[in-house]
Amino acid sequence: MQQLAFLAAYIVFFVFIHSLTAARFFKEKAYQFIEPGTYRFLYTVVSGVTVLPILYLWLLGRSDSPLLYRIGFPLVLISFAMIAVGLILILKSLILIDPLSYLGVKQVLGMGVGQKNAGLSTKGAYGVCRHPLYLGGMLLLWSNPEMRLADLLVAILFSLYFILGGVFEERKLEEEFGDEYRRYKQNVSMLIPVKWFGQKLKGIIRS
């Protein structure tokens, strides 16, 4: 139990650091010393390094963590389907936003920002929900067919982070894109793709 408490504390620490370094006021201060493209790359590297202890603590203590439930056949097929959908959402999202630009690699190498990263992405995975990367991550976390207490802890904390992160991210996007983003919010759900399903259902009925 002590190891789970340490895991939870470190996740909170990671979320704090990740959120602080992504905040506009922090970046504006950093831009006085570091070029924005370089900062984006360093932010990615720091995020990758600081998330590694979470994976270590999670996997290290997982086998000793109490088993909450285990899904057997045929319901396990639902878990596999959720994993597949989550992976597809993540991959399609990364393709649309140009991952090398998103990670800051192109900027550091002097390649500029790709065209896919210009403007507001509203098609493909971003037409399903406004945060397909977050939805994909949540599907992967909650689709575990063998859920242990450590898994549940990670799923809850990161789901809360994704939801709160999405809210703060949308404030910045509204400032950047204005009415265009507000219209996008009216037509596309934030995480649970209710509006997307509704549009598909209407299309089936009309046909």
Coordinates of C-alpha atoms in Angstrom, one line a residue:
M1 CA 0.0 0.0 0.0
Q2 CA 2.9 2.3 0.7
Q3 CA 4.2 1.8 -2.8
L4 CA 0.8 2.7 -4.2
A5 CA 0.8 5.9 -2.2
F6 CA 4.2 6.7 -3.5
L7 CA 3.0 6.0 -7.1
A8 CA 0.0 8.3 -6.6
A9 CA 2.2 11.1 -5.1
Y10 CA 4.6 10.9 -8.0
I11 CA 1.8 11.0 -10.6
V12 CA 0.6 14.2 -8.9
F13 CA 4.1 15.6 -9.0
F14 CA 4.4 14.6 -12.7
V15 CA 1.0 16.3 -13.5
F16 CA 2.1 19.5 -11.7
I17 CA 5.4 19.7 -13.6
H18 CA 3.9 18.8 -16.9
S19 CA 1.1 21.4 -16.4
L20 CA 3.4 24.1 -15.2
T21 CA 5.8 23.8 -18.1
A22 CA 2.9 23.8 -20.5
A23 CA 1.3 26.9 -19.0
R24 CA 1.4 30.1 -21.2
F25 CA 3.0 32.3 -18.5
F26 CA 5.8 29.8 -17.9
K27 CA 6.5 29.4 -21.7
E28 CA 6.5 33.1 -22.2
K29 CA 9.2 33.4 -19.5
A30 CA 11.1 30.6 -21.0
Y31 CA 11.0 32.1 -24.5
Q32 CA 13.1 34.9 -23.3
F33 CA 16.0 32.4 -23.0
I34 CA 15.0 29.5 -25.3
E35 CA 13.7 29.6 -28.9
P36 CA 10.0 28.3 -28.9
G37 CA 10.8 25.3 -31.2
T38 CA 13.7 24.2 -28.9
Y39 CA 11.5 24.7 -25.9
R40 CA 8.9 22.4 -27.4
F41 CA 11.5 19.7 -28.0
L42 CA 12.9 20.1 -24.5
Y43 CA 9.4 19.9 -23.0
T44 CA 8.9 16.6 -24.9
V45 CA 12.2 15.2 -23.6
V46 CA 11.5 16.2 -20.0
S47 CA 8.0 14.8 -20.2
G48 CA 9.3 11.5 -21.6
V49 CA 12.0 11.2 -18.9
T50 CA 9.7 12.2 -16.0
V51 CA 7.0 9.7 -17.0
L52 CA 9.4 6.7 -16.9
P53 CA 9.3 6.5 -13.0
I54 CA 5.6 6.2 -13.3
L55 CA 5.9 3.2 -15.6
Y56 CA 8.6 1.7 -13.3
L57 CA 6.6 2.1 -10.1
W58 CA 3.4 0.9 -11.8
L59 CA 4.9 -2.2 -13.3
L60 CA 7.1 -3.0 -10.4
G61 CA 4.3 -3.1 -7.8
R62 CA 1.5 -4.3 -10.1
S63 CA 2.0 -8.1 -9.4
D64 CA 1.6 -7.4 -5.6
S65 CA -1.4 -5.2 -6.0
P66 CA -4.8 -6.7 -5.2
L67 CA -6.7 -8.1 -8.1
L68 CA -10.0 -6.2 -8.5
Y69 CA -11.5 -8.2 -11.4
R70 CA -10.5 -10.4 -14.4
I71 CA -12.6 -10.4 -17.5
G72 CA -13.0 -13.8 -19.3
F73 CA -14.2 -14.9 -22.7
P74 CA -16.3 -13.7 -24.5
L75 CA -16.5 -10.3 -22.6
V76 CA -12.7 -10.0 -23.0
L77 CA -13.3 -9.3 -26.7
I78 CA -14.9 -6.0 -25.6
S79 CA -11.6 -5.1 -23.8
F80 CA -9.6 -5.9 -26.9
A81 CA -11.9 -3.9 -29.1
M82 CA -11.5 -0.9 -26.7
I83 CA -7.7 -1.3 -26.9
A84 CA -7.9 -1.4 -30.7
V85 CA -10.1 1.8 -30.9
G86 CA -7.8 3.6 -28.4
L87 CA -4.7 2.8 -30.5
I88 CA -6.4 3.8 -33.7
L89 CA -7.5 7.1 -32.2
I90 CA -4.0 7.8 -31.0
L91 CA -2.3 6.9 -34.3
K92 CA -4.7 8.9 -36.4
S93 CA -4.4 11.9 -34.1
L94 CA -0.6 11.9 -34.3
I95 CA -0.7 11.6 -38.1
L96 CA -3.1 14.6 -38.4
I97 CA -1.0 16.9 -36.1
D98 CA 2.3 15.9 -37.7
P99 CA 4.1 14.2 -34.8
L100 CA 7.6 15.5 -35.6
S101 CA 6.4 19.1 -35.4
Y102 CA 4.3 18.3 -32.3
L103 CA 7.4 16.9 -30.6
G104 CA 9.5 19.8 -31.7
V105 CA 11.9 17.7 -33.7
K106 CA 11.4 19.6 -37.0
Q107 CA 11.9 22.9 -35.3
V108 CA 15.2 21.8 -33.7
L109 CA 16.4 20.4 -37.0
G110 CA 15.4 23.6 -38.8
M111 CA 12.7 21.9 -40.9
G112 CA 10.0 24.3 -39.8
V113 CA 6.4 23.3 -38.9
G114 CA 4.6 20.9 -41.2
Q115 CA 1.5 21.9 -43.0
K116 CA -0.6 19.4 -41.0
N117 CA 0.1 21.3 -37.9
A118 CA -1.1 24.6 -39.4
G119 CA -4.6 25.8 -38.4
L120 CA -7.2 24.0 -36.4
S121 CA -7.6 20.2 -37.0
T122 CA -11.3 19.3 -37.1
K123 CA -11.3 16.3 -39.5
G124 CA -10.6 12.6 -39.0
A125 CA -10.1 11.6 -35.4
Y126 CA -10.7 15.3 -34.4
G127 CA -14.1 15.0 -36.0
V128 CA -15.0 12.2 -33.6
C129 CA -14.1 14.2 -30.4
R130 CA -12.1 17.3 -29.6
H131 CA -9.4 15.4 -27.7
P132 CA -8.9 12.0 -29.5
L133 CA -5.4 11.6 -28.0
Y134 CA -6.9 11.8 -24.5
L135 CA -9.8 9.6 -25.3
G136 CA -7.5 7.0 -26.8
G137 CA -5.3 7.1 -23.7
M138 CA -8.4 6.6 -21.4
L139 CA -9.6 3.7 -23.5
L140 CA -6.3 2.0 -23.1
L141 CA -6.2 2.6 -19.4
W142 CA -9.8 1.4 -18.7
S143 CA -9.8 -1.6 -21.1
N144 CA -7.4 -3.7 -19.0
P145 CA -9.0 -7.2 -18.8
E146 CA -7.1 -7.8 -15.5
M147 CA -7.6 -4.7 -13.4
R148 CA -5.5 -4.5 -10.3
L149 CA -5.6 -1.7 -7.7
A150 CA -2.5 -0.2 -9.1
D151 CA -4.1 -0.1 -12.6
L152 CA -7.2 1.5 -11.2
L153 CA -5.2 4.2 -9.4
V154 CA -3.3 5.1 -12.6
A155 CA -6.5 5.0 -14.7
I156 CA -8.3 7.4 -12.3
L157 CA -5.5 9.9 -11.8
F158 CA -4.6 10.1 -15.5
S159 CA -8.3 10.3 -16.6
L160 CA -8.7 13.2 -14.2
Y161 CA -5.6 14.8 -15.7
F162 CA -6.8 14.3 -19.3
I163 CA -10.2 15.9 -18.4
L164 CA -8.7 18.9 -16.6
G165 CA -6.0 19.2 -19.2
G166 CA -8.6 19.3 -21.9
V167 CA -10.5 22.0 -20.2
F168 CA -7.4 24.3 -19.8
E169 CA -6.2 23.4 -23.3
E170 CA -9.6 24.5 -24.8
R171 CA -9.3 27.9 -23.1
K172 CA -6.0 28.5 -25.0
L173 CA -7.5 27.2 -28.2
E174 CA -10.5 29.6 -27.9
E175 CA -8.1 32.5 -27.4
E176 CA -6.1 31.4 -30.5
F177 CA -8.9 30.4 -32.9
G178 CA -11.9 32.4 -31.5
D179 CA -15.3 31.8 -33.2
E180 CA -13.8 29.0 -35.3
Y181 CA -13.1 26.9 -32.2
R182 CA -16.4 27.8 -30.6
R183 CA -18.3 26.5 -33.7
Y184 CA -16.1 23.4 -33.5
K185 CA -17.2 22.9 -29.8
Q186 CA -20.8 23.1 -30.8
N187 CA -20.5 20.4 -33.4
V188 CA -18.0 18.0 -31.8
S189 CA -18.1 16.5 -28.3
M190 CA -15.1 17.0 -25.9
L191 CA -14.3 13.3 -25.1
I192 CA -17.3 11.0 -25.3
P193 CA -18.3 11.2 -29.0
V194 CA -22.1 11.6 -28.4
K195 CA -22.5 14.2 -31.2
W196 CA -20.5 12.0 -33.7
F197 CA -22.7 9.0 -32.9
G198 CA -25.8 11.1 -33.3
Q199 CA -24.7 12.4 -36.7
K200 CA -23.9 8.8 -37.8
L201 CA -27.3 7.6 -36.5
K202 CA -29.1 10.4 -38.4
G203 CA -27.2 9.4 -41.6
I204 CA -28.3 5.8 -41.2
I205 CA -32.0 6.8 -40.6
R206 CA -32.0 9.1 -43.6
S207 CA -30.5 6.4 -45.8

